[in-house]
Amino acid sequence: MNSKIRNRIILAAAIIFGACSPTLYLPTINDASRAGISTDSLMAGRTLYINHCGSCHNLHLPEQYTQAHWEKVMPGMRLKAKISEEEAKLISNFVLARCKPD
């Protein structure tokens, strides 16, 4: 595949996945305080969630699932998405900051 076509595909995917991002919460100072991490860290997790998780399937809102559910699925998803442990931790922090109570 030539680079021009590949770049168009990447741009189209970014637009499509970017359109999903407004439905995801934007981390607040309160979220960061409850999670015990920085707002910047939660924003980094949000970005990774959109870019990595959204590349394979529809994004799920963090509040759709409990902490137990997220903690159960994250290890397998980390392997499938081929992301580092650090990236997985950022994504986990993002979804756990607003997940359903167990």
mmCIF file of N, CA, C and O in Angstrom:
data_model
loop_
_atom_site.group_PDB
_atom_site.id
_atom_site.type_symbol
_atom_site.label_atom_id
_atom_site.label_comp_id
_atom_site.label_asym_id
_atom_site.label_seq_id
_atom_site.Cartn_x
_atom_site.Cartn_y
_atom_site.Cartn_z
ATOM 1 N N MET A 1 0.856 -1.170 0.000
ATOM 2 C CA MET A 1 0.000 0.000 0.000
ATOM 3 C C MET A 1 0.900 1.231 0.000
ATOM 4 O O MET A 1 1.832 1.316 0.790
ATOM 5 N N ASN A 2 0.610 2.163 -0.896
ATOM 6 C CA ASN A 2 1.474 3.337 -0.931
ATOM 7 C C ASN A 2 1.155 4.275 0.232
ATOM 8 O O ASN A 2 0.106 4.195 0.858
ATOM 9 N N SER A 3 2.088 5.164 0.507
ATOM 10 C CA SER A 3 1.965 6.014 1.694
ATOM 11 C C SER A 3 0.800 6.990 1.601
ATOM 12 O O SER A 3 0.214 7.345 2.618
ATOM 13 N N LYS A 4 0.432 7.413 0.416
ATOM 14 C CA LYS A 4 -0.679 8.350 0.256
ATOM 15 C C LYS A 4 -1.998 7.693 0.689
ATOM 16 O O LYS A 4 -2.788 8.283 1.425
ATOM 17 N N ILE A 5 -2.215 6.463 0.252
ATOM 18 C CA ILE A 5 -3.434 5.736 0.630
ATOM 19 C C ILE A 5 -3.417 5.437 2.121
ATOM 20 O O ILE A 5 -4.414 5.621 2.818
ATOM 21 N N ARG A 6 -2.283 4.994 2.627
ATOM 22 C CA ARG A 6 -2.159 4.694 4.060
ATOM 23 C C ARG A 6 -2.452 5.931 4.898
ATOM 24 O O ARG A 6 -3.173 5.875 5.882
ATOM 25 N N ASN A 7 -1.926 7.081 4.503
ATOM 26 C CA ASN A 7 -2.163 8.320 5.245
ATOM 27 C C ASN A 7 -3.639 8.702 5.220
ATOM 28 O O ASN A 7 -4.171 9.194 6.213
ATOM 29 N N ARG A 8 -4.308 8.474 4.108
ATOM 30 C CA ARG A 8 -5.746 8.775 4.025
ATOM 31 C C ARG A 8 -6.546 7.852 4.936
ATOM 32 O O ARG A 8 -7.504 8.269 5.573
ATOM 33 N N ILE A 9 -6.148 6.595 4.989
ATOM 34 C CA ILE A 9 -6.823 5.646 5.876
ATOM 35 C C ILE A 9 -6.624 6.056 7.331
ATOM 36 O O ILE A 9 -7.568 6.049 8.124
ATOM 37 N N ILE A 10 -5.413 6.434 7.686
ATOM 38 C CA ILE A 10 -5.127 6.867 9.054
ATOM 39 C C ILE A 10 -5.930 8.112 9.397
ATOM 40 O O ILE A 10 -6.511 8.215 10.479
ATOM 41 N N LEU A 11 -5.995 9.061 8.485
ATOM 42 C CA LEU A 11 -6.768 10.277 8.716
ATOM 43 C C LEU A 11 -8.243 9.959 8.897
ATOM 44 O O LEU A 11 -8.897 10.476 9.806
ATOM 45 N N ALA A 12 -8.790 9.093 8.047
ATOM 46 C CA ALA A 12 -10.205 8.715 8.162
ATOM 47 C C ALA A 12 -10.473 8.042 9.505
ATOM 48 O O ALA A 12 -11.474 8.328 10.167
ATOM 49 N N ALA A 13 -9.576 7.152 9.914
ATOM 50 C CA ALA A 13 -9.739 6.471 11.202
ATOM 51 C C ALA A 13 -9.679 7.465 12.353
ATOM 52 O O ALA A 13 -10.473 7.380 13.298
ATOM 53 N N ALA A 14 -8.772 8.422 12.280
ATOM 54 C CA ALA A 14 -8.650 9.433 13.336
ATOM 55 C C ALA A 14 -9.923 10.267 13.439
ATOM 56 O O ALA A 14 -10.389 10.574 14.535
ATOM 57 N N ILE A 15 -10.502 10.607 12.297
ATOM 58 C CA ILE A 15 -11.744 11.388 12.304
ATOM 59 C C ILE A 15 -12.879 10.570 12.907
ATOM 60 O O ILE A 15 -13.637 11.059 13.743
ATOM 61 N N ILE A 16 -12.977 9.318 12.488
ATOM 62 C CA ILE A 16 -14.044 8.456 13.005
ATOM 63 C C ILE A 16 -13.896 8.256 14.509
ATOM 64 O O ILE A 16 -14.840 8.422 15.272
ATOM 65 N N PHE A 17 -12.695 7.908 14.962
ATOM 66 C CA PHE A 17 -12.490 7.665 16.387
ATOM 67 C C PHE A 17 -12.546 8.953 17.177
ATOM 68 O O PHE A 17 -12.995 8.975 18.311
ATOM 69 N N GLY A 18 -12.104 10.038 16.591
ATOM 70 C CA GLY A 18 -12.191 11.331 17.253
ATOM 71 C C GLY A 18 -13.631 11.743 17.490
ATOM 72 O O GLY A 18 -13.949 12.403 18.473
ATOM 73 N N ALA A 19 -14.512 11.344 16.599
ATOM 74 C CA ALA A 19 -15.927 11.664 16.757
ATOM 75 C C ALA A 19 -16.514 10.963 17.976
ATOM 76 O O ALA A 19 -17.482 11.434 18.553
ATOM 77 N N CYS A 20 -15.931 9.853 18.376
ATOM 78 C CA CYS A 20 -16.418 9.119 19.548
ATOM 79 C C CYS A 20 -15.949 9.767 20.849
ATOM 80 O O CYS A 20 -16.573 9.588 21.879
ATOM 81 N N SER A 21 -14.856 10.488 20.810
ATOM 82 C CA SER A 21 -14.245 10.973 22.038
ATOM 83 C C SER A 21 -15.084 11.947 22.847
ATOM 84 O O SER A 21 -14.991 11.932 24.058
ATOM 85 N N PRO A 22 -15.946 12.790 22.248
ATOM 86 C CA PRO A 22 -16.725 13.695 23.094
ATOM 87 C C PRO A 22 -17.663 12.976 24.059
ATOM 88 O O PRO A 22 -18.060 13.540 25.061
ATOM 89 N N THR A 23 -18.050 11.742 23.779
ATOM 90 C CA THR A 23 -18.927 11.024 24.687
ATOM 91 C C THR A 23 -18.176 10.531 25.907
ATOM 92 O O THR A 23 -18.785 10.226 26.921
ATOM 93 N N LEU A 24 -16.875 10.455 25.819
ATOM 94 C CA LEU A 24 -16.059 10.067 26.968
ATOM 95 C C LEU A 24 -15.844 11.284 27.851
ATOM 96 O O LEU A 24 -15.653 12.384 27.363
ATOM 97 N N TYR A 25 -15.844 11.047 29.135
ATOM 98 C CA TYR A 25 -15.649 12.163 30.049
ATOM 99 C C TYR A 25 -14.264 12.772 29.888
ATOM 100 O O TYR A 25 -13.316 12.112 29.488
ATOM 101 N N LEU A 26 -14.181 14.048 30.180
ATOM 102 C CA LEU A 26 -12.892 14.729 30.271
ATOM 103 C C LEU A 26 -12.533 14.764 31.748
ATOM 104 O O LEU A 26 -13.329 15.225 32.569
ATOM 105 N N PRO A 27 -11.375 14.258 32.112
ATOM 106 C CA PRO A 27 -10.997 14.209 33.523
ATOM 107 C C PRO A 27 -10.988 15.588 34.182
ATOM 108 O O PRO A 27 -10.561 16.571 33.588
ATOM 109 N N THR A 28 -11.482 15.610 35.398
ATOM 110 C CA THR A 28 -11.523 16.840 36.184
ATOM 111 C C THR A 28 -10.544 16.734 37.359
ATOM 112 O O THR A 28 -10.016 15.652 37.647
ATOM 113 N N ILE A 29 -10.391 17.827 38.043
ATOM 114 C CA ILE A 29 -9.549 17.834 39.249
ATOM 115 C C ILE A 29 -10.135 16.886 40.288
ATOM 116 O O ILE A 29 -9.401 16.182 40.979
ATOM 117 N N ASN A 30 -11.461 16.833 40.383
ATOM 118 C CA ASN A 30 -12.106 15.913 41.333
ATOM 119 C C ASN A 30 -11.808 14.458 40.989
ATOM 120 O O ASN A 30 -11.563 13.644 41.881
ATOM 121 N N ASP A 31 -11.844 14.105 39.693
ATOM 122 C CA ASP A 31 -11.513 12.739 39.278
ATOM 123 C C ASP A 31 -10.074 12.410 39.680
ATOM 124 O O ASP A 31 -9.799 11.337 40.206
ATOM 125 N N ALA A 32 -9.179 13.348 39.409
ATOM 126 C CA ALA A 32 -7.767 13.133 39.722
ATOM 127 C C ALA A 32 -7.560 12.991 41.228
ATOM 128 O O ALA A 32 -6.804 12.122 41.679
ATOM 129 N N SER A 33 -8.244 13.811 41.986
ATOM 130 C CA SER A 33 -8.121 13.751 43.442
ATOM 131 C C SER A 33 -8.618 12.411 43.981
ATOM 132 O O SER A 33 -7.958 11.773 44.808
ATOM 133 N N ARG A 34 -9.790 11.962 43.493
ATOM 134 C CA ARG A 34 -10.335 10.664 43.925
ATOM 135 C C ARG A 34 -9.409 9.512 43.547
ATOM 136 O O ARG A 34 -9.229 8.563 44.301
ATOM 137 N N ALA A 35 -8.803 9.592 42.355
ATOM 138 C CA ALA A 35 -7.940 8.520 41.868
ATOM 139 C C ALA A 35 -6.530 8.610 42.452
ATOM 140 O O ALA A 35 -5.763 7.655 42.349
ATOM 141 N N GLY A 36 -6.202 9.757 43.008
ATOM 142 C CA GLY A 36 -4.872 9.940 43.588
ATOM 143 C C GLY A 36 -3.778 10.104 42.542
ATOM 144 O O GLY A 36 -2.621 9.768 42.795
ATOM 145 N N ILE A 37 -4.152 10.618 41.367
ATOM 146 C CA ILE A 37 -3.182 10.856 40.296
ATOM 147 C C ILE A 37 -3.489 12.199 39.645
ATOM 148 O O ILE A 37 -4.512 12.818 39.933
ATOM 149 N N SER A 38 -2.636 12.634 38.766
ATOM 150 C CA SER A 38 -2.804 13.946 38.141
ATOM 151 C C SER A 38 -3.859 13.924 37.041
ATOM 152 O O SER A 38 -4.134 12.877 36.438
ATOM 153 N N THR A 39 -4.411 15.094 36.779
ATOM 154 C CA THR A 39 -5.345 15.253 35.667
ATOM 155 C C THR A 39 -4.636 14.946 34.355
ATOM 156 O O THR A 39 -5.219 14.336 33.453
ATOM 157 N N ASP A 40 -3.377 15.352 34.238
ATOM 158 C CA ASP A 40 -2.604 15.071 33.021
ATOM 159 C C ASP A 40 -2.480 13.569 32.778
ATOM 160 O O ASP A 40 -2.570 13.101 31.642
ATOM 161 N N SER A 41 -2.287 12.814 33.839
ATOM 162 C CA SER A 41 -2.190 11.359 33.720
ATOM 163 C C SER A 41 -3.513 10.763 33.242
ATOM 164 O O SER A 41 -3.527 9.877 32.386
ATOM 165 N N LEU A 42 -4.621 11.269 33.780
ATOM 166 C CA LEU A 42 -5.933 10.790 33.329
ATOM 167 C C LEU A 42 -6.181 11.164 31.869
ATOM 168 O O LEU A 42 -6.732 10.368 31.106
ATOM 169 N N MET A 43 -5.755 12.360 31.464
ATOM 170 C CA MET A 43 -5.908 12.769 30.065
ATOM 171 C C MET A 43 -5.059 11.887 29.153
ATOM 172 O O MET A 43 -5.490 11.516 28.059
ATOM 173 N N ALA A 44 -3.854 11.534 29.602
ATOM 174 C CA ALA A 44 -3.004 10.633 28.811
ATOM 175 C C ALA A 44 -3.680 9.278 28.663
ATOM 176 O O ALA A 44 -3.679 8.679 27.581
ATOM 177 N N GLY A 45 -4.296 8.781 29.733
ATOM 178 C CA GLY A 45 -5.024 7.517 29.678
ATOM 179 C C GLY A 45 -6.209 7.594 28.742
ATOM 180 O O GLY A 45 -6.483 6.651 27.987
ATOM 181 N N ARG A 46 -6.898 8.727 28.746
ATOM 182 C CA ARG A 46 -8.040 8.923 27.846
ATOM 183 C C ARG A 46 -7.583 8.859 26.390
ATOM 184 O O ARG A 46 -8.195 8.206 25.557
ATOM 185 N N THR A 47 -6.495 9.550 26.088
ATOM 186 C CA THR A 47 -5.962 9.570 24.724
ATOM 187 C C THR A 47 -5.557 8.163 24.284
ATOM 188 O O THR A 47 -5.873 7.734 23.170
ATOM 189 N N LEU A 48 -4.868 7.444 25.153
ATOM 190 C CA LEU A 48 -4.471 6.071 24.839
ATOM 191 C C LEU A 48 -5.693 5.181 24.649
ATOM 192 O O LEU A 48 -5.717 4.336 23.754
ATOM 193 N N TYR A 49 -6.699 5.367 25.482
ATOM 194 C CA TYR A 49 -7.927 4.578 25.379
ATOM 195 C C TYR A 49 -8.574 4.790 24.012
ATOM 196 O O TYR A 49 -8.946 3.835 23.339
ATOM 197 N N ILE A 50 -8.667 6.028 23.598
ATOM 198 C CA ILE A 50 -9.268 6.340 22.297
ATOM 199 C C ILE A 50 -8.434 5.744 21.164
ATOM 200 O O ILE A 50 -8.959 5.084 20.274
ATOM 201 N N ASN A 51 -7.127 5.971 21.213
ATOM 202 C CA ASN A 51 -6.259 5.553 20.108
ATOM 203 C C ASN A 51 -6.028 4.048 20.027
ATOM 204 O O ASN A 51 -5.979 3.490 18.936
ATOM 205 N N HIS A 52 -5.871 3.396 21.163
ATOM 206 C CA HIS A 52 -5.559 1.965 21.136
ATOM 207 C C HIS A 52 -6.814 1.094 21.216
ATOM 208 O O HIS A 52 -6.978 0.192 20.412
ATOM 209 N N CYS A 53 -7.650 1.349 22.183
ATOM 210 C CA CYS A 53 -8.832 0.494 22.363
ATOM 211 C C CYS A 53 -9.835 0.725 21.233
ATOM 212 O O CYS A 53 -10.447 -0.220 20.745
ATOM 213 N N GLY A 54 -9.976 1.977 20.832
ATOM 214 C CA GLY A 54 -10.915 2.302 19.770
ATOM 215 C C GLY A 54 -10.483 1.845 18.399
ATOM 216 O O GLY A 54 -11.266 1.858 17.459
ATOM 217 N N SER A 55 -9.238 1.411 18.268
ATOM 218 C CA SER A 55 -8.780 0.945 16.961
ATOM 219 C C SER A 55 -9.285 -0.462 16.644
ATOM 220 O O SER A 55 -9.284 -0.868 15.491
ATOM 221 N N CYS A 56 -9.740 -1.198 17.676
ATOM 222 C CA CYS A 56 -10.219 -2.572 17.461
ATOM 223 C C CYS A 56 -11.725 -2.719 17.635
ATOM 224 O O CYS A 56 -12.331 -3.599 17.044
ATOM 225 N N HIS A 57 -12.322 -1.913 18.481
ATOM 226 C CA HIS A 57 -13.756 -2.064 18.752
ATOM 227 C C HIS A 57 -14.338 -0.737 19.205
ATOM 228 O O HIS A 57 -13.608 0.218 19.474
ATOM 229 N N ASN A 58 -15.668 -0.697 19.295
ATOM 230 C CA ASN A 58 -16.326 0.503 19.800
ATOM 231 C C ASN A 58 -15.877 0.755 21.222
ATOM 232 O O ASN A 58 -15.708 -0.180 22.010
ATOM 233 N N LEU A 59 -15.701 2.019 21.540
ATOM 234 C CA LEU A 59 -15.290 2.367 22.895
ATOM 235 C C LEU A 59 -16.466 2.237 23.853
ATOM 236 O O LEU A 59 -17.594 2.589 23.515
ATOM 237 N N HIS A 60 -16.183 1.733 25.026
ATOM 238 C CA HIS A 60 -17.177 1.628 26.081
ATOM 239 C C HIS A 60 -16.952 2.764 27.059
ATOM 240 O O HIS A 60 -15.800 3.097 27.380
ATOM 241 N N LEU A 61 -18.032 3.368 27.511
ATOM 242 C CA LEU A 61 -17.893 4.408 28.521
ATOM 243 C C LEU A 61 -17.414 3.764 29.818
ATOM 244 O O LEU A 61 -17.893 2.685 30.193
ATOM 245 N N PRO A 62 -16.480 4.384 30.494
ATOM 246 C CA PRO A 62 -15.967 3.790 31.739
ATOM 247 C C PRO A 62 -17.069 3.442 32.738
ATOM 248 O O PRO A 62 -17.007 2.414 33.398
ATOM 249 N N GLU A 63 -18.095 4.274 32.805
ATOM 250 C CA GLU A 63 -19.163 4.056 33.780
ATOM 251 C C GLU A 63 -20.124 2.931 33.401
ATOM 252 O O GLU A 63 -21.026 2.601 34.163
ATOM 253 N N GLN A 64 -19.922 2.315 32.257
ATOM 254 C CA GLN A 64 -20.760 1.174 31.866
ATOM 255 C C GLN A 64 -20.417 -0.084 32.651
ATOM 256 O O GLN A 64 -21.227 -1.010 32.711
ATOM 257 N N TYR A 65 -19.213 -0.145 33.198
ATOM 258 C CA TYR A 65 -18.751 -1.369 33.852
ATOM 259 C C TYR A 65 -18.160 -1.071 35.224
ATOM 260 O O TYR A 65 -17.749 0.044 35.520
ATOM 261 N N THR A 66 -18.085 -2.116 36.033
ATOM 262 C CA THR A 66 -17.535 -1.996 37.384
ATOM 263 C C THR A 66 -16.009 -2.090 37.357
ATOM 264 O O THR A 66 -15.411 -2.526 36.367
ATOM 265 N N GLN A 67 -15.435 -1.742 38.472
ATOM 266 C CA GLN A 67 -13.987 -1.865 38.623
ATOM 267 C C GLN A 67 -13.559 -3.314 38.410
ATOM 268 O O GLN A 67 -12.571 -3.582 37.729
ATOM 269 N N ALA A 68 -14.306 -4.250 38.981
ATOM 270 C CA ALA A 68 -13.967 -5.671 38.836
ATOM 271 C C ALA A 68 -13.950 -6.080 37.360
ATOM 272 O O ALA A 68 -13.061 -6.817 36.926
ATOM 273 N N HIS A 69 -14.917 -5.595 36.585
ATOM 274 C CA HIS A 69 -14.957 -5.925 35.159
ATOM 275 C C HIS A 69 -13.732 -5.366 34.446
ATOM 276 O O HIS A 69 -13.071 -6.090 33.688
ATOM 277 N N TRP A 70 -13.444 -4.079 34.653
ATOM 278 C CA TRP A 70 -12.300 -3.471 33.974
ATOM 279 C C TRP A 70 -11.003 -4.188 34.343
ATOM 280 O O TRP A 70 -10.149 -4.427 33.487
ATOM 281 N N GLU A 71 -10.844 -4.513 35.623
ATOM 282 C CA GLU A 71 -9.619 -5.183 36.056
ATOM 283 C C GLU A 71 -9.512 -6.588 35.465
ATOM 284 O O GLU A 71 -8.408 -7.084 35.250
ATOM 285 N N LYS A 72 -10.637 -7.214 35.175
ATOM 286 C CA LYS A 72 -10.630 -8.549 34.576
ATOM 287 C C LYS A 72 -10.248 -8.501 33.094
ATOM 288 O O LYS A 72 -9.487 -9.344 32.618
ATOM 289 N N VAL A 73 -10.770 -7.524 32.349
ATOM 290 C CA VAL A 73 -10.542 -7.501 30.898
ATOM 291 C C VAL A 73 -9.246 -6.811 30.486
ATOM 292 O O VAL A 73 -8.712 -7.105 29.411
ATOM 293 N N MET A 74 -8.727 -5.923 31.316
ATOM 294 C CA MET A 74 -7.550 -5.150 30.919
ATOM 295 C C MET A 74 -6.310 -5.987 30.585
ATOM 296 O O MET A 74 -5.645 -5.707 29.584
ATOM 297 N N PRO A 75 -5.966 -7.015 31.362
ATOM 298 C CA PRO A 75 -4.757 -7.781 31.008
ATOM 299 C C PRO A 75 -4.817 -8.406 29.606
ATOM 300 O O PRO A 75 -3.851 -8.340 28.847
ATOM 301 N N GLY A 76 -5.952 -8.978 29.262
ATOM 302 C CA GLY A 76 -6.101 -9.570 27.931
ATOM 303 C C GLY A 76 -6.083 -8.525 26.826
ATOM 304 O O GLY A 76 -5.490 -8.735 25.761
ATOM 305 N N MET A 77 -6.722 -7.405 27.084
ATOM 306 C CA MET A 77 -6.757 -6.324 26.093
ATOM 307 C C MET A 77 -5.361 -5.725 25.907
ATOM 308 O O MET A 77 -4.973 -5.344 24.807
ATOM 309 N N ARG A 78 -4.604 -5.647 26.992
ATOM 310 C CA ARG A 78 -3.233 -5.116 26.897
ATOM 311 C C ARG A 78 -2.419 -5.959 25.929
ATOM 312 O O ARG A 78 -1.705 -5.434 25.075
ATOM 313 N N LEU A 79 -2.540 -7.258 26.039
ATOM 314 C CA LEU A 79 -1.795 -8.155 25.153
ATOM 315 C C LEU A 79 -2.264 -8.032 23.707
ATOM 316 O O LEU A 79 -1.453 -7.961 22.781
ATOM 317 N N LYS A 80 -3.587 -8.002 23.507
ATOM 318 C CA LYS A 80 -4.125 -7.895 22.151
ATOM 319 C C LYS A 80 -3.731 -6.572 21.494
ATOM 320 O O LYS A 80 -3.439 -6.530 20.303
ATOM 321 N N ALA A 81 -3.748 -5.490 22.273
ATOM 322 C CA ALA A 81 -3.437 -4.160 21.733
ATOM 323 C C ALA A 81 -1.929 -3.919 21.639
ATOM 324 O O ALA A 81 -1.506 -2.916 21.071
ATOM 325 N N LYS A 82 -1.148 -4.825 22.223
ATOM 326 C CA LYS A 82 0.312 -4.705 22.208
ATOM 327 C C LYS A 82 0.770 -3.365 22.776
ATOM 328 O O LYS A 82 1.573 -2.647 22.176
ATOM 329 N N ILE A 83 0.235 -3.037 23.950
ATOM 330 C CA ILE A 83 0.637 -1.807 24.621
ATOM 331 C C ILE A 83 1.477 -2.165 25.839
ATOM 332 O O ILE A 83 1.404 -3.279 26.363
ATOM 333 N N SER A 84 2.262 -1.212 26.261
ATOM 334 C CA SER A 84 3.151 -1.433 27.401
ATOM 335 C C SER A 84 2.351 -1.471 28.706
ATOM 336 O O SER A 84 1.192 -1.040 28.760
ATOM 337 N N GLU A 85 2.987 -1.962 29.750
ATOM 338 C CA GLU A 85 2.342 -1.974 31.066
ATOM 339 C C GLU A 85 2.053 -0.553 31.523
ATOM 340 O O GLU A 85 1.019 -0.298 32.144
ATOM 341 N N GLU A 86 2.958 0.362 31.217
ATOM 342 C CA GLU A 86 2.758 1.765 31.605
ATOM 343 C C GLU A 86 1.533 2.358 30.898
ATOM 344 O O GLU A 86 0.717 3.035 31.519
ATOM 345 N N GLU A 87 1.391 2.068 29.599
ATOM 346 C CA GLU A 87 0.217 2.549 28.856
ATOM 347 C C GLU A 87 -1.056 1.920 29.405
ATOM 348 O O GLU A 87 -2.076 2.597 29.566
ATOM 349 N N ALA A 88 -1.002 0.636 29.703
ATOM 350 C CA ALA A 88 -2.166 -0.053 30.267
ATOM 351 C C ALA A 88 -2.554 0.546 31.612
ATOM 352 O O ALA A 88 -3.749 0.692 31.908
ATOM 353 N N LYS A 89 -1.569 0.919 32.408
ATOM 354 C CA LYS A 89 -1.842 1.535 33.714
ATOM 355 C C LYS A 89 -2.535 2.880 33.535
ATOM 356 O O LYS A 89 -3.485 3.202 34.255
ATOM 357 N N LEU A 90 -2.086 3.669 32.564
ATOM 358 C CA LEU A 90 -2.727 4.961 32.295
ATOM 359 C C LEU A 90 -4.178 4.773 31.854
ATOM 360 O O LEU A 90 -5.074 5.489 32.302
ATOM 361 N N ILE A 91 -4.408 3.796 30.976
ATOM 362 C CA ILE A 91 -5.771 3.510 30.522
ATOM 363 C C ILE A 91 -6.624 3.026 31.696
ATOM 364 O O ILE A 91 -7.759 3.478 31.882
ATOM 365 N N SER A 92 -6.075 2.127 32.497
ATOM 366 C CA SER A 92 -6.810 1.630 33.669
ATOM 367 C C SER A 92 -7.181 2.762 34.607
ATOM 368 O O SER A 92 -8.317 2.831 35.087
ATOM 369 N N ASN A 93 -6.238 3.640 34.868
ATOM 370 C CA ASN A 93 -6.520 4.774 35.750
ATOM 371 C C ASN A 93 -7.671 5.611 35.200
ATOM 372 O O ASN A 93 -8.530 6.063 35.950
ATOM 373 N N PHE A 94 -7.671 5.814 33.871
ATOM 374 C CA PHE A 94 -8.726 6.604 33.243
ATOM 375 C C PHE A 94 -10.090 5.941 33.421
ATOM 376 O O PHE A 94 -11.044 6.576 33.875
ATOM 377 N N VAL A 95 -10.207 4.660 33.087
ATOM 378 C CA VAL A 95 -11.521 4.008 33.176
ATOM 379 C C VAL A 95 -11.951 3.799 34.625
ATOM 380 O O VAL A 95 -13.139 3.911 34.938
ATOM 381 N N LEU A 96 -11.009 3.533 35.507
ATOM 382 C CA LEU A 96 -11.368 3.282 36.906
ATOM 383 C C LEU A 96 -11.763 4.559 37.647
ATOM 384 O O LEU A 96 -12.488 4.493 38.640
ATOM 385 N N ALA A 97 -11.334 5.701 37.154
ATOM 386 C CA ALA A 97 -11.680 6.959 37.792
ATOM 387 C C ALA A 97 -13.180 7.253 37.720
ATOM 388 O O ALA A 97 -13.710 7.999 38.533
ATOM 389 N N ARG A 98 -13.861 6.647 36.754
ATOM 390 C CA ARG A 98 -15.298 6.896 36.604
ATOM 391 C C ARG A 98 -16.124 5.621 36.401
ATOM 392 O O ARG A 98 -17.241 5.671 35.922
ATOM 393 N N CYS A 99 -15.582 4.471 36.790
ATOM 394 C CA CYS A 99 -16.326 3.228 36.604
ATOM 395 C C CYS A 99 -17.469 3.131 37.608
ATOM 396 O O CYS A 99 -17.529 3.868 38.587
ATOM 397 N N LYS A 100 -18.370 2.185 37.345
ATOM 398 C CA LYS A 100 -19.475 1.890 38.274
ATOM 399 C C LYS A 100 -18.895 1.326 39.564
ATOM 400 O O LYS A 100 -17.924 0.572 39.513
ATOM 401 N N PRO A 101 -19.519 1.624 40.675
ATOM 402 C CA PRO A 101 -19.069 0.952 41.916
ATOM 403 C C PRO A 101 -19.361 -0.543 41.825
ATOM 404 O O PRO A 101 -20.322 -0.959 41.194
ATOM 405 N N ASP A 102 -18.507 -1.328 42.464
ATOM 406 C CA ASP A 102 -18.704 -2.800 42.483
ATOM 407 C C ASP A 102 -19.927 -3.163 43.288
ATOM 408 O O ASP A 102 -20.357 -2.557 44.172
#
